[in-house]
XYZ file of C-alpha atoms in Angstrom:
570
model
C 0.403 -26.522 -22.404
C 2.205 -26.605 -19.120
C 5.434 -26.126 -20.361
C 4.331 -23.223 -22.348
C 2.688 -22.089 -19.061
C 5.955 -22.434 -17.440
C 8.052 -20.504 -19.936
C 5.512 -17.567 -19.679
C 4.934 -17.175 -16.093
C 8.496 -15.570 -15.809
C 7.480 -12.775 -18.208
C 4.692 -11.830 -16.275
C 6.642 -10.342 -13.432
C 7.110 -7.134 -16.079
C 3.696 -7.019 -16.642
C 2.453 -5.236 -13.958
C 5.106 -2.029 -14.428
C 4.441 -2.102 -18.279
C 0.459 -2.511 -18.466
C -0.279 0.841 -16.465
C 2.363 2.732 -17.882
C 1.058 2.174 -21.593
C -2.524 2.669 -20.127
C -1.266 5.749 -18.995
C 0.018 6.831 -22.535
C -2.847 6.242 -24.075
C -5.027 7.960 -21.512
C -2.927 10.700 -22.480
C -3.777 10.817 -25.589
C -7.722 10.668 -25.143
C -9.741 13.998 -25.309
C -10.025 15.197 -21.154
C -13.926 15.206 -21.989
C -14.245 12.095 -22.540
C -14.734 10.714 -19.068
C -16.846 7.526 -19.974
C -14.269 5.894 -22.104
C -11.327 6.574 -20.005
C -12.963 5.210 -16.978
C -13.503 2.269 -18.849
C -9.915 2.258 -20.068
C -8.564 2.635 -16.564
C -11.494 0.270 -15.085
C -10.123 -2.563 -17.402
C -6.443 -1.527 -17.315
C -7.051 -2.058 -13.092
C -9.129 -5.531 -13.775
C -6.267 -6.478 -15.601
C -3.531 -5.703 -12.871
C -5.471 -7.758 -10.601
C -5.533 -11.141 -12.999
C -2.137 -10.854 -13.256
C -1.345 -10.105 -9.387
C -3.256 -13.431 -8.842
C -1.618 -15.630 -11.249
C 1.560 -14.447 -9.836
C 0.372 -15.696 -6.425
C -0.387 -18.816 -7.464
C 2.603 -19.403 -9.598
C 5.003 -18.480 -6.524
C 2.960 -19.770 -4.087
C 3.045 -23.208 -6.029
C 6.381 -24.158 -4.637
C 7.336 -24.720 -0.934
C 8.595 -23.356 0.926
C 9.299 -20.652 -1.643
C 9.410 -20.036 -5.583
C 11.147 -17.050 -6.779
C 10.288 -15.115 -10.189
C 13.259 -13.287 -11.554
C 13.035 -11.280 -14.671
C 15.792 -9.817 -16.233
C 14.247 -6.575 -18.616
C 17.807 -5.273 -19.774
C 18.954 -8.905 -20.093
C 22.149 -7.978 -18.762
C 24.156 -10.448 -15.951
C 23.272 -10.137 -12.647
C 24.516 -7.515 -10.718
C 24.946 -4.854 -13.444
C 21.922 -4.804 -15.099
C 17.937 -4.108 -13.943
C 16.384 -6.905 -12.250
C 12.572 -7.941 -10.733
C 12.379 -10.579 -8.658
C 8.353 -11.742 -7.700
C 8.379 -13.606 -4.581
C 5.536 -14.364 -1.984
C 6.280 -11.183 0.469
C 5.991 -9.003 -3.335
C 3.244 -10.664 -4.666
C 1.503 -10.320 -1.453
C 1.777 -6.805 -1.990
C 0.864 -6.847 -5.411
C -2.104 -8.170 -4.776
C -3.391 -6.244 -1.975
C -2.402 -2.835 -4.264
C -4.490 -4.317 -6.654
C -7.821 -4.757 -4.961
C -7.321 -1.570 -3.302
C -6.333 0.553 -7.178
C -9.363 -1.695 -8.292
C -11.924 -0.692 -5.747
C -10.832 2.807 -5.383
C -11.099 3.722 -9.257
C -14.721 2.336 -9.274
C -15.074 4.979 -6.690
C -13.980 7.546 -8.539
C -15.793 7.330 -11.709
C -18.843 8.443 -10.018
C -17.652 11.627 -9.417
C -13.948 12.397 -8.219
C -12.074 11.322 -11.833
C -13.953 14.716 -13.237
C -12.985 17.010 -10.368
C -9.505 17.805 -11.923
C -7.451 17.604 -15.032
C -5.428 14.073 -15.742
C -7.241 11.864 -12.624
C -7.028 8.827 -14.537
C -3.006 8.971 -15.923
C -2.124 9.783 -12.531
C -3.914 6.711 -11.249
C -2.133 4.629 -13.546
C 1.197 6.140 -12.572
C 0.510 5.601 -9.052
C -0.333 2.145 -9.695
C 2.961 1.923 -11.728
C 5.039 2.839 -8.706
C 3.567 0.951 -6.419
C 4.391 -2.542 -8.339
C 7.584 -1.452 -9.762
C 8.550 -0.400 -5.455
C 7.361 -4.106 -4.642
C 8.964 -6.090 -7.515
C 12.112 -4.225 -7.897
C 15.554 -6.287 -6.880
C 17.881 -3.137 -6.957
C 18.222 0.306 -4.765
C 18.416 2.588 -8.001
C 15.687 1.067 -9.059
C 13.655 0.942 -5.971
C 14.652 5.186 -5.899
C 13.177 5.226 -9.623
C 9.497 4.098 -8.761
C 9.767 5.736 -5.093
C 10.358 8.704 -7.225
C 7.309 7.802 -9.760
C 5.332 6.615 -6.919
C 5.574 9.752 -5.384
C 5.384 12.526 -8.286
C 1.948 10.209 -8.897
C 0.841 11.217 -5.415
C 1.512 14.566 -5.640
C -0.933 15.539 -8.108
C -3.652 12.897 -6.723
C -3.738 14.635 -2.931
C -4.533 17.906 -5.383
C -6.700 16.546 -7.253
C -9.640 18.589 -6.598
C -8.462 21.828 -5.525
C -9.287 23.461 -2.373
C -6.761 25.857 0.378
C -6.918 22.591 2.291
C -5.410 20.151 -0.282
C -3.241 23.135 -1.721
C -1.910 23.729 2.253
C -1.301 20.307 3.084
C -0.069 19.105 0.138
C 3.106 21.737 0.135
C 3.811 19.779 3.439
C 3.313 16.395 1.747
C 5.691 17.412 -0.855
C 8.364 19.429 1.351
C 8.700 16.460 3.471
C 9.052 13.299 0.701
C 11.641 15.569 -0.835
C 13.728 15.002 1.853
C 12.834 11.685 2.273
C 14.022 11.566 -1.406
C 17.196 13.381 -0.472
C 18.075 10.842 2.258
C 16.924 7.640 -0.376
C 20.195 9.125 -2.740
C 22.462 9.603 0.312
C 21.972 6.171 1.541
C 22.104 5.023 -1.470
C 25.156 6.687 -2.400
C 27.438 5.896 0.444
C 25.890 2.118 0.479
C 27.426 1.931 -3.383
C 30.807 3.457 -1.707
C 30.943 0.760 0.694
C 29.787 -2.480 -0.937
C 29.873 -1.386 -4.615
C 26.546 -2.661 -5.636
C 22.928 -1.466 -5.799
C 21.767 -5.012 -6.424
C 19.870 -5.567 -3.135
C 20.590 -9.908 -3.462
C 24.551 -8.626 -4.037
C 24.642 -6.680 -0.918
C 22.950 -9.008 1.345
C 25.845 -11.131 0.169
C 28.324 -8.828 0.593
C 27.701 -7.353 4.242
C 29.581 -10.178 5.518
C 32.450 -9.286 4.271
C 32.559 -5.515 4.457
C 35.748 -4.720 6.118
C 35.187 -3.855 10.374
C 36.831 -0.108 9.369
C 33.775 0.359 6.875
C 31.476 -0.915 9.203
C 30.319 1.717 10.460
C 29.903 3.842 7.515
C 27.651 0.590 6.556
C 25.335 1.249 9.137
C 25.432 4.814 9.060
C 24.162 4.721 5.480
C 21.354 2.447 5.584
C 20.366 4.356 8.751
C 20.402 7.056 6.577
C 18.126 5.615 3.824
C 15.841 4.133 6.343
C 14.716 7.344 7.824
C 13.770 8.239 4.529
C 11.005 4.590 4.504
C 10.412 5.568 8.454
C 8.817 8.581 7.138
C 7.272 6.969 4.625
C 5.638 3.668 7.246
C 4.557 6.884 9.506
C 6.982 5.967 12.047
C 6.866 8.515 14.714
C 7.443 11.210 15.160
C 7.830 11.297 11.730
C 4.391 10.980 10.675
C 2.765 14.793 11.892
C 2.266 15.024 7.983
C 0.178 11.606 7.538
C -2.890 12.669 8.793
C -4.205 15.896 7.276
C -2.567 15.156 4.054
C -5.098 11.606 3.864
C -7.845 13.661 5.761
C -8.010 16.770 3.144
C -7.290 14.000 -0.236
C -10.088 12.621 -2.229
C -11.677 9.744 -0.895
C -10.286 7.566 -4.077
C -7.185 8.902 -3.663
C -6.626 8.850 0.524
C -7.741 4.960 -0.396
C -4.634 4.310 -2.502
C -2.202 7.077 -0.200
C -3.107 4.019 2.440
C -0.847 1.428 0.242
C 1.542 3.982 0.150
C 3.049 3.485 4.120
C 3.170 -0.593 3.485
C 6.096 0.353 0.837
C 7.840 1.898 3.680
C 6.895 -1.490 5.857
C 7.761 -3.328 3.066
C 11.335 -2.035 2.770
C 11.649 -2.097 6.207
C 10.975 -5.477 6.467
C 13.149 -6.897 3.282
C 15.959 -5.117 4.594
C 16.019 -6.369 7.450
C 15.123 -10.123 6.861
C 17.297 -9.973 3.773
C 20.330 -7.932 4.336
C 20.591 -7.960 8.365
C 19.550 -11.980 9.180
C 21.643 -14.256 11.362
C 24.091 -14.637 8.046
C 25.042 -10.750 8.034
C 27.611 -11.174 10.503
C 28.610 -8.561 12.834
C 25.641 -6.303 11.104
C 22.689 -9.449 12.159
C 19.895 -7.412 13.436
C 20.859 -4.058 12.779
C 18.023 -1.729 13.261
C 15.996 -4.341 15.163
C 16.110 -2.211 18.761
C 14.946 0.919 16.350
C 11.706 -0.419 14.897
C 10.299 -1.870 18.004
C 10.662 1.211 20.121
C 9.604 3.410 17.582
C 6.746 1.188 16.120
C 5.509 0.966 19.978
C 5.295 4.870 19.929
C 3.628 5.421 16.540
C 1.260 2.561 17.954
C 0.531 4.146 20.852
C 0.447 7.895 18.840
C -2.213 6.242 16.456
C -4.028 5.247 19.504
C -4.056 8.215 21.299
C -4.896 10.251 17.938
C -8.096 8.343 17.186
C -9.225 8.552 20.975
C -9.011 12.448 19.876
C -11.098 12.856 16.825
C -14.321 13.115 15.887
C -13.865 13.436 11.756
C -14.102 10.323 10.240
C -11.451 11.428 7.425
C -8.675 11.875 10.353
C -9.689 8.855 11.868
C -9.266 6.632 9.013
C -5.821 8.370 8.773
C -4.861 7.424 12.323
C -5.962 4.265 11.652
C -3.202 4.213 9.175
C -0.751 5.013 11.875
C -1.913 2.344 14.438
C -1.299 -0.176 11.225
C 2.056 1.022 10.377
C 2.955 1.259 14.304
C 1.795 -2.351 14.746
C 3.555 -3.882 11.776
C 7.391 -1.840 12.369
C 6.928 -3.103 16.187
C 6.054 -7.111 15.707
C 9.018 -6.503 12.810
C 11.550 -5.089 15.564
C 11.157 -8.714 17.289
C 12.625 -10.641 13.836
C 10.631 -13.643 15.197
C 9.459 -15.548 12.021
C 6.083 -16.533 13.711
C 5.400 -12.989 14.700
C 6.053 -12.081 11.222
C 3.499 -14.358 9.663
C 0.738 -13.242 11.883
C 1.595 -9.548 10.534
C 1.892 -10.853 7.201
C -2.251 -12.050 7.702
C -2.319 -8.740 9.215
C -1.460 -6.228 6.368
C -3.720 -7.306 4.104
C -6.332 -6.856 6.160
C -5.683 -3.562 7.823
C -4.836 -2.562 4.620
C -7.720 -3.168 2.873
C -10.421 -2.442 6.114
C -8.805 1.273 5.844
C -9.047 1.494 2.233
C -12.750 0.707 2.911
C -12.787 3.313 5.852
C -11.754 6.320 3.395
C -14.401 5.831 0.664
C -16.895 5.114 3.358
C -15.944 8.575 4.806
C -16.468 10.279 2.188
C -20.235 8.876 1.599
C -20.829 9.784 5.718
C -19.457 13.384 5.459
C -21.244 14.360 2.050
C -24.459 12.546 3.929
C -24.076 14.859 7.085
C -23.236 18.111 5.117
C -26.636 17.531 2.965
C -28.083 19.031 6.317
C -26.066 22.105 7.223
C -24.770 22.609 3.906
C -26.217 26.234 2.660
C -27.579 26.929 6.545
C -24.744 28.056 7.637
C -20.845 29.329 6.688
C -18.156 27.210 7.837
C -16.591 28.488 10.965
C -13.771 26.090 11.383
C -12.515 24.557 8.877
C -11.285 21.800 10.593
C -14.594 20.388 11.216
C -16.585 22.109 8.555
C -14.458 21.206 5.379
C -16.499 19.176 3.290
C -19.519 20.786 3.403
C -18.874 23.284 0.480
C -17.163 20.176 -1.463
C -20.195 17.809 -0.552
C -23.049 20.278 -2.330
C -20.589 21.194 -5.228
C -20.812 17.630 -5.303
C -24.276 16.500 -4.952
C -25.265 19.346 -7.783
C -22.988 17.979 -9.884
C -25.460 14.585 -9.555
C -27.941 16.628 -11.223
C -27.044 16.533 -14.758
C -26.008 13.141 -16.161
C -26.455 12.342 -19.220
C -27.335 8.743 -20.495
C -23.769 7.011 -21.118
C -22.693 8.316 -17.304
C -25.782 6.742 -15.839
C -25.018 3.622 -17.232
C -21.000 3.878 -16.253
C -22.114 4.781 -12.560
C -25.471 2.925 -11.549
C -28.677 4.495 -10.193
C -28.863 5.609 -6.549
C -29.957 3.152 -4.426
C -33.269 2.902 -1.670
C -32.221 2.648 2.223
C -29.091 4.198 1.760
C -28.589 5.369 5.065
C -28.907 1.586 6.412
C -26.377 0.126 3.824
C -24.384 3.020 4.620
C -24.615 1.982 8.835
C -23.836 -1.627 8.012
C -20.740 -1.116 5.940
C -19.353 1.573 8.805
C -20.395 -1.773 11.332
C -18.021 -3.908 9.250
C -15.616 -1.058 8.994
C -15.274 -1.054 12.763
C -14.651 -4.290 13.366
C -11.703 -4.427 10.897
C -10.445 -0.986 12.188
C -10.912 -1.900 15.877
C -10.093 -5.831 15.435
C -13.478 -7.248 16.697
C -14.656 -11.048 16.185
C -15.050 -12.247 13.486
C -13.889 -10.447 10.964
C -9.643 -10.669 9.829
C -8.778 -7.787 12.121
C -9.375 -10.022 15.174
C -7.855 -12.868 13.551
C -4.606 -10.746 12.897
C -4.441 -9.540 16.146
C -5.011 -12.839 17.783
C -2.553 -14.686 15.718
C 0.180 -11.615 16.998
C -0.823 -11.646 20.730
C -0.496 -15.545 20.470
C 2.815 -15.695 19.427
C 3.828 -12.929 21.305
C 2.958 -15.293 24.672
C 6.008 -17.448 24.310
C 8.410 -14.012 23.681
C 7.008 -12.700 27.124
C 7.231 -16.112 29.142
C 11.189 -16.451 27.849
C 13.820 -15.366 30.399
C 15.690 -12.862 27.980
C 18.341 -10.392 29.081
C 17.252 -7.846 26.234
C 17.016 -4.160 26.482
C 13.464 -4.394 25.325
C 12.063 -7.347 27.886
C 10.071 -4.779 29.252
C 8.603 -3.412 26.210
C 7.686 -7.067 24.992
C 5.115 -6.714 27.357
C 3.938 -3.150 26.799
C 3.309 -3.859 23.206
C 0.446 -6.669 23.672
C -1.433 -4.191 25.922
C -0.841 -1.536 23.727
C -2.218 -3.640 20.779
C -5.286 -4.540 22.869
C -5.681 -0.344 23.962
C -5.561 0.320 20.476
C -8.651 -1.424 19.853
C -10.385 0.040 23.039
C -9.585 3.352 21.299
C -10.636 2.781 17.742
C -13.742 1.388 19.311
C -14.971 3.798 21.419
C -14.083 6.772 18.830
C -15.753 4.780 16.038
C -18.927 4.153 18.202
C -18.702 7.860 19.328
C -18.644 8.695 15.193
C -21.126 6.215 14.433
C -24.013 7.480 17.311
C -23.098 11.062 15.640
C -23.798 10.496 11.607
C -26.227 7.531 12.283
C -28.342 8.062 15.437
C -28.529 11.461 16.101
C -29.771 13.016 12.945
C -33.389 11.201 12.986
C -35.033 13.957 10.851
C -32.136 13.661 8.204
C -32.913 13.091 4.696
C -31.704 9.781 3.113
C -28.398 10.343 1.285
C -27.881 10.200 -2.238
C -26.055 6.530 -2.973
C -24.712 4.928 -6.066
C -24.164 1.566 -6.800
C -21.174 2.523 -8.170
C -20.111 4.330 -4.872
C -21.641 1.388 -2.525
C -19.775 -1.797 -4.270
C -16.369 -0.610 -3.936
C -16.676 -0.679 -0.264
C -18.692 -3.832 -0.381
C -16.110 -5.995 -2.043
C -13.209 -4.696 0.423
C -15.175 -5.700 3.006
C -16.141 -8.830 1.082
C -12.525 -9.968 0.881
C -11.874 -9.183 4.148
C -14.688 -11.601 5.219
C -12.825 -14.018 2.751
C -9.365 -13.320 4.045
C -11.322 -14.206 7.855
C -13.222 -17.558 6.386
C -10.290 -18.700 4.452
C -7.953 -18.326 7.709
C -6.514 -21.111 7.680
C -4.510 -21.609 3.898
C -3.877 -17.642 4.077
C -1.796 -18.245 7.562
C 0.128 -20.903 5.753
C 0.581 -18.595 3.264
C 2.081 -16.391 5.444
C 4.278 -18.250 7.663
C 5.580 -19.987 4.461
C 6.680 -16.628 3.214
C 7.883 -15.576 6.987
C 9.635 -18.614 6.490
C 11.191 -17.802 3.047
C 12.375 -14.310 4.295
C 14.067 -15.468 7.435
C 16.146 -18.218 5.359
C 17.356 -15.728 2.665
C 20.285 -17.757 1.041
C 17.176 -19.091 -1.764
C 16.443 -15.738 -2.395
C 19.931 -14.763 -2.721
C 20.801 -17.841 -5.085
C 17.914 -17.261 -7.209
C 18.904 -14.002 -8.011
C 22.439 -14.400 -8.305
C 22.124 -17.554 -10.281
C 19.675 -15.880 -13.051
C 21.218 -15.129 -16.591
C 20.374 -13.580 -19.571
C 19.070 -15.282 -22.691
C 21.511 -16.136 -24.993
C 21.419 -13.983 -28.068
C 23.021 -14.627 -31.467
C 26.601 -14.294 -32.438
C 27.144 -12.105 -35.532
C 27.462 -15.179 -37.949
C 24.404 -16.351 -36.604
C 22.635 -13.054 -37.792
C 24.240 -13.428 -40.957
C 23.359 -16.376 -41.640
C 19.382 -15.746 -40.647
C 19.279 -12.514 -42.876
C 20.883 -14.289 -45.378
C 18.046 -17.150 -45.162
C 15.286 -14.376 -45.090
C 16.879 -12.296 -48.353
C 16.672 -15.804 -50.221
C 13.780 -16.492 -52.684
C-alpha cells in the first residue's frame, strides 16, 4: 500500500490544473438555470481541490529539508518539454488558494453565482490559473495560466454588472494587457539570451551567460518583472488595485486577493532560484528594487487605509500593505526573514479574504437603512445601496431546493456579524493573538539582528524604516477599522437586524477558524516555513530534481507488435 502510495503521489501534482478545467466543461454544458446543481458541482469540484492541496503538503513536506514533486505531462526530457514541479513554497500556495476558492464559492451560492451569466465556469477557470501559475516549472508556461488566470478575472470583476464594475474593469483589463505585453518581452529576450524557458535550466545557466549578454540578461527579466510588480501591487503600480477589488463581488474581490501573491510568488522564486549566491555576477539582482519599492507600497497601503471610510477599499488597501510587506522582507534575501513572511502570507491572505465577504454582509446591512430614502449622491460612498436592495428582494422568493443549498437566516445577526469584523481586525491590523501578530512578530524579530549588524549597504537606513513602518501600518489599519466598526456597529442603534445566512456566515467563520489554527499551531507551521525558506535559499536540490527527471519509458515498435499480436490471438 505504501509503495502504491508512492507511485501515485507524483501524479497528483496534475491534478489540480486538470480537475477544474473538466469541472469547468461540464459546467458548461449544464442548463444556466440550473443554479442548485452547479453549485453543488463547483462546491465539490472546490472540496476536492482542497484534499488534494493537502495531501500534496504532506507528501512534500514529508522529507527534510525538502521533497520535490516533478511531473512530466508531455513526457518529453527535461528542458524541451512541459514540466510541474510541487514543492513546499507551491504547495503552500496551493493550499492557501484552496481555502480561499473554497470559502469564497460557499459565498456565492447564496446569491452572487445568479447575478450574471457563467459565475461558476469562470470560478473554475480562475481556480485553474491560479494552480497551474504556482506549479508550473517553465516561463511559457507560467505566461499560459497568467494568461488563463487573468481572462478568468476579467469576467469575474463583471460579474454583476453595474457603471462601476464596467468603469473599473476597462482599467483592470487595459493595464494586465500590458503587463501581458511585458510577460512576452521578457520572456522573449530571456529565450535569446539563455535559450531556455525551463525556469530550473536558466537558474543553471545564468552563470555562464557571457559578461557581453549580461546586461541584456538583466534588462529582460527587469522587463518581465514589472509585469509581476504590477501584478504584487508594487507601487506606484498599484492605482488600479483598489477600486477594481472595491467595485467586484464580494466572492470574487475574495479570490482577486490570491491574485497579487502570484506576483509575490514569482517575485520571490526568481529571485531565490535564479539570482542566489550561485548566479554569479547576477547574485541578488533586483534585491535593492523590491525593498525600496515594497517599503513605499507599505507605507502607500498605510496611508490609504488611514484615508477611507468604505470597508470594500479598505480591505483592498489591506491588500497593498500585504503585498508591500512581503516584496520588502523579500528585498533583504535573509532566509529567516523569509520564513517569518512565509507564516505571514497565509495569514494575511486568508484574514483579507475574510475582510471582503465580511464587507459585503456590513454594506448590504447599512444600505437596508437608507436604501429607497434617498438617491445616491456620490457614488463613491453610496454604491451598494441600489445593489444591496436588488439584493435583499431577490431573498424573497426561494424556492425549496435553494433553501436547503443556502441555510436559513440566522437570529443576532448583527452580533455575529460584530464579532467576525473583531477577528477581522486583529488579522488585518496584527493584534495578539491571532496569526497576524504572530507574523509580524516573527518579521520584527529577525529583523533585530539585520539592524544591530554594521553593514555598509545602500539600504542600512531603510532597514530601520521598515520595522516602524510595519508597526505604523498596524496603528493605521487599527484606528480606520475601529473608526469603520463604531460607524456600521455602534452608531445605528435603531437599525434593523440584517438579513444573515448560514451559508453567508460560515465562509467567513472557517477563514477565521484557520487563522486561529494557523496562530495555535505556531509552532510546526514556522518549521514549515523556515524549512521551505531553507529549501529556496539552497536551490541546487531544486535544480537537480528537475533536471534529473525523465520520461517513462515507452515501447519500441516490436514491443507493440508483439502486444497487439498477443491481444489479436484467441
Amino acid at each position: 500500500m505504501r509503495a502504491f502510495a508512492q507511485a501515485l503521489m507524483p501524479h497528483l501534482t496534475i491534478v489540480p490544473i486538470l480537475l477544474p478545467l473538466l469541472t469547468a466543461c461540464l459546467l458548461l454544458l449544464l442548463d444556466g438555470r440550473r443554479h442548485r446543481i452547479r453549485g453543488m458541482i463547483g462546491l465539490a469540484a472546490a472540496l476536492a481541490n482542497l484534499a488534494v492541496a493537502v495531501l500534496l503538503l504532506f507528501w512534500v513536506g514529508s522529507d527534510r529539508p525538502a521533497a520535490y514533486g516533478v511531473y512530466l505531462p508531455s513526457n518529453w526530457d527535461v528542458p524541451f518539454g512541459i514540466v510541474l514541479v510541487a514543492d513546499r513554497l507551491s504547495v503552500l500556495l496551493l493550499v492557501t488558494a484552496a481555502v480561499v476558492a473554497l470559502m469564497a464559492l460557499l459565498f456565492a451560492v447564496a446569491r452572487w453565482h445568479k447575478a450574471g451569466a457563467h459565475f461558476h465556469p469562470l470560478f473554475q477557470i480562475q481556480i485553474m490559473g491560479l494552480n497551474g501559475a504556482f506549479l508550473t516549472g517553465d516561463l511559457f508556461n507560467l505566461f499560459v495560466f497568467f494568461e488563463v488566470m487573468l481572462a478568468a478575472s476579467y469576467g469575474l470583476l463583471l460579474h454583476g454588472s453595474g457603471p462601476s464594475r464596467v468603469r473599473t474593469g476597462l482599467h483592470y483589463v487595459a493595464i494586465n494587457l500590458l503587463a501581458s505585453s511585458l510577460f512576452l518581452i521578457g520572456a522573449a529576450l530571456i529565450y535569446g539570451v539563455t535559450g531556455t524557458l525551463n525556469m530550473a535550466d536558466i537558474a543553471a545557466r545564468i552563470p555562464q551567460v557571457a559578461a557581453g549578454d549580461r546586461a541584456l540578461l538583466h534588462a529582460a527579466f527587469a522587463v518581465l518583472g514589472v509585469a509581476f510588480l504590477a501584478k504584487a501591487a508594487m507601487w506606484p503600480l498599484n492605482f488600479w488595485l483598489v477600486p477594481a477589488y472595491a467595485a467586484a463581488s464580494a466572492p470574487a474581490a475574495a479570490v482577486f486577493a490570491l491574485l497579487t501573491k502570484v506576483g509575490v510568488y514569482v517575485l520571490l522564486r526568481f529571485s531565490t532560484l535564479m539570482f542566489s549566491d550561485q548566479a554569479g555576477a547576477s547574485a541578488g539582482f533586483g534585491s535593492d528594487w523590491l525593498l525600496w519599492g515594497g517599503t513605499a507600497t507599505l507605507a502607500a497601503g498605510a496611508f490609504g487605509m488611514f484615508s477611507t471610510q468604505r470597508p470594500g477599499r479598505l480591505a483592498g488597501f489591506a491588500v497593498i500593505v500585504s503585498s508591500g510587506t512581503l516584496l520588502a522582507v523579500l528585498g533583504l534575501a535573509r532566509p529567516e526573514l523569509t520564513a517569518g513572511a512565509l507564516y505571514y502570507l497565509p495569514s494575511s491572505t486568508l484574514g483579507v479574504a475574510a475582510f471582503f465577504l465580511l464587507a459585503e454582509l456590513m454594506e448590504r446591512s447599512r444600505s437596508a437603512d437608507v436604501a429607497g430614502a434617498r438617491a445616491p449622491e456620490d457614488e463613491e460612498d453610496h454604491l451598494p445601496f441600489a445593489l444591496a436592495e436588488l439584493e435583499l428582494d431577490k431573498d424573497v422568493n426561494l424556492d425549496e431546493d435553494e433553501e436547503m443549498l443556502i441555510g436559513h437566516a440566522i437570529p443576532a445577526a448583527t452580533a455575529l456579524l460584530g464579532l467576525a469584523f473583531i477577528c477581522c481586525t486583529l488579522l488585518v491590523a496584527g493584534l495578539p493573538p491571532l496569526s497576524g501578530f504572530i507574523g509580524k512578530f516573527v518579521l520584527l524579530s529577525a529583523l533585530v539582528p539585520e539592524l544591530s549588524a554594521d553593514t555598509a549597504r545602500i539600504d542600512a537606513l531603510l532597514t530601520w524604516v521598515l520595522p516602524v513602518l510595519i508597526v505604523l501600518s498596524g496603528l493605521c489599519a487599527l484606528v480606520a477599522l475601529s473608526r469603520v466598526g463604531i460607524r456600521f456597529f455602534w452608531t445605528p442603534v435603531d437599525r434593523e437586524a440584517p438579513l444573515l445566512r448560514v451559508v453567508e456566515f460560515v465562509p467567513i467563520a472557517v477563514l477565521v477558524g484557520v487563522c486561529v489554527f494557523i496562530s495555535v499551531r505556531a509552532e510546526p507551521v514556522m518549521r514549515y516555513a523556515a524549512a521551505t525558506a531553507e529549501a529556496l535559499y539552497s536551490p541546487a536540490g531544486y535544480i537537480d530534481a528537475v533536471l534529473s527527471a525523465r520520461p517513462r519509458p515507452t515501447p519500441t515498435n516490436a514491443e507493440r507488435l508483439r502486444l497487439q499480436g498477443q491481444e489479436s490471438a484467441p
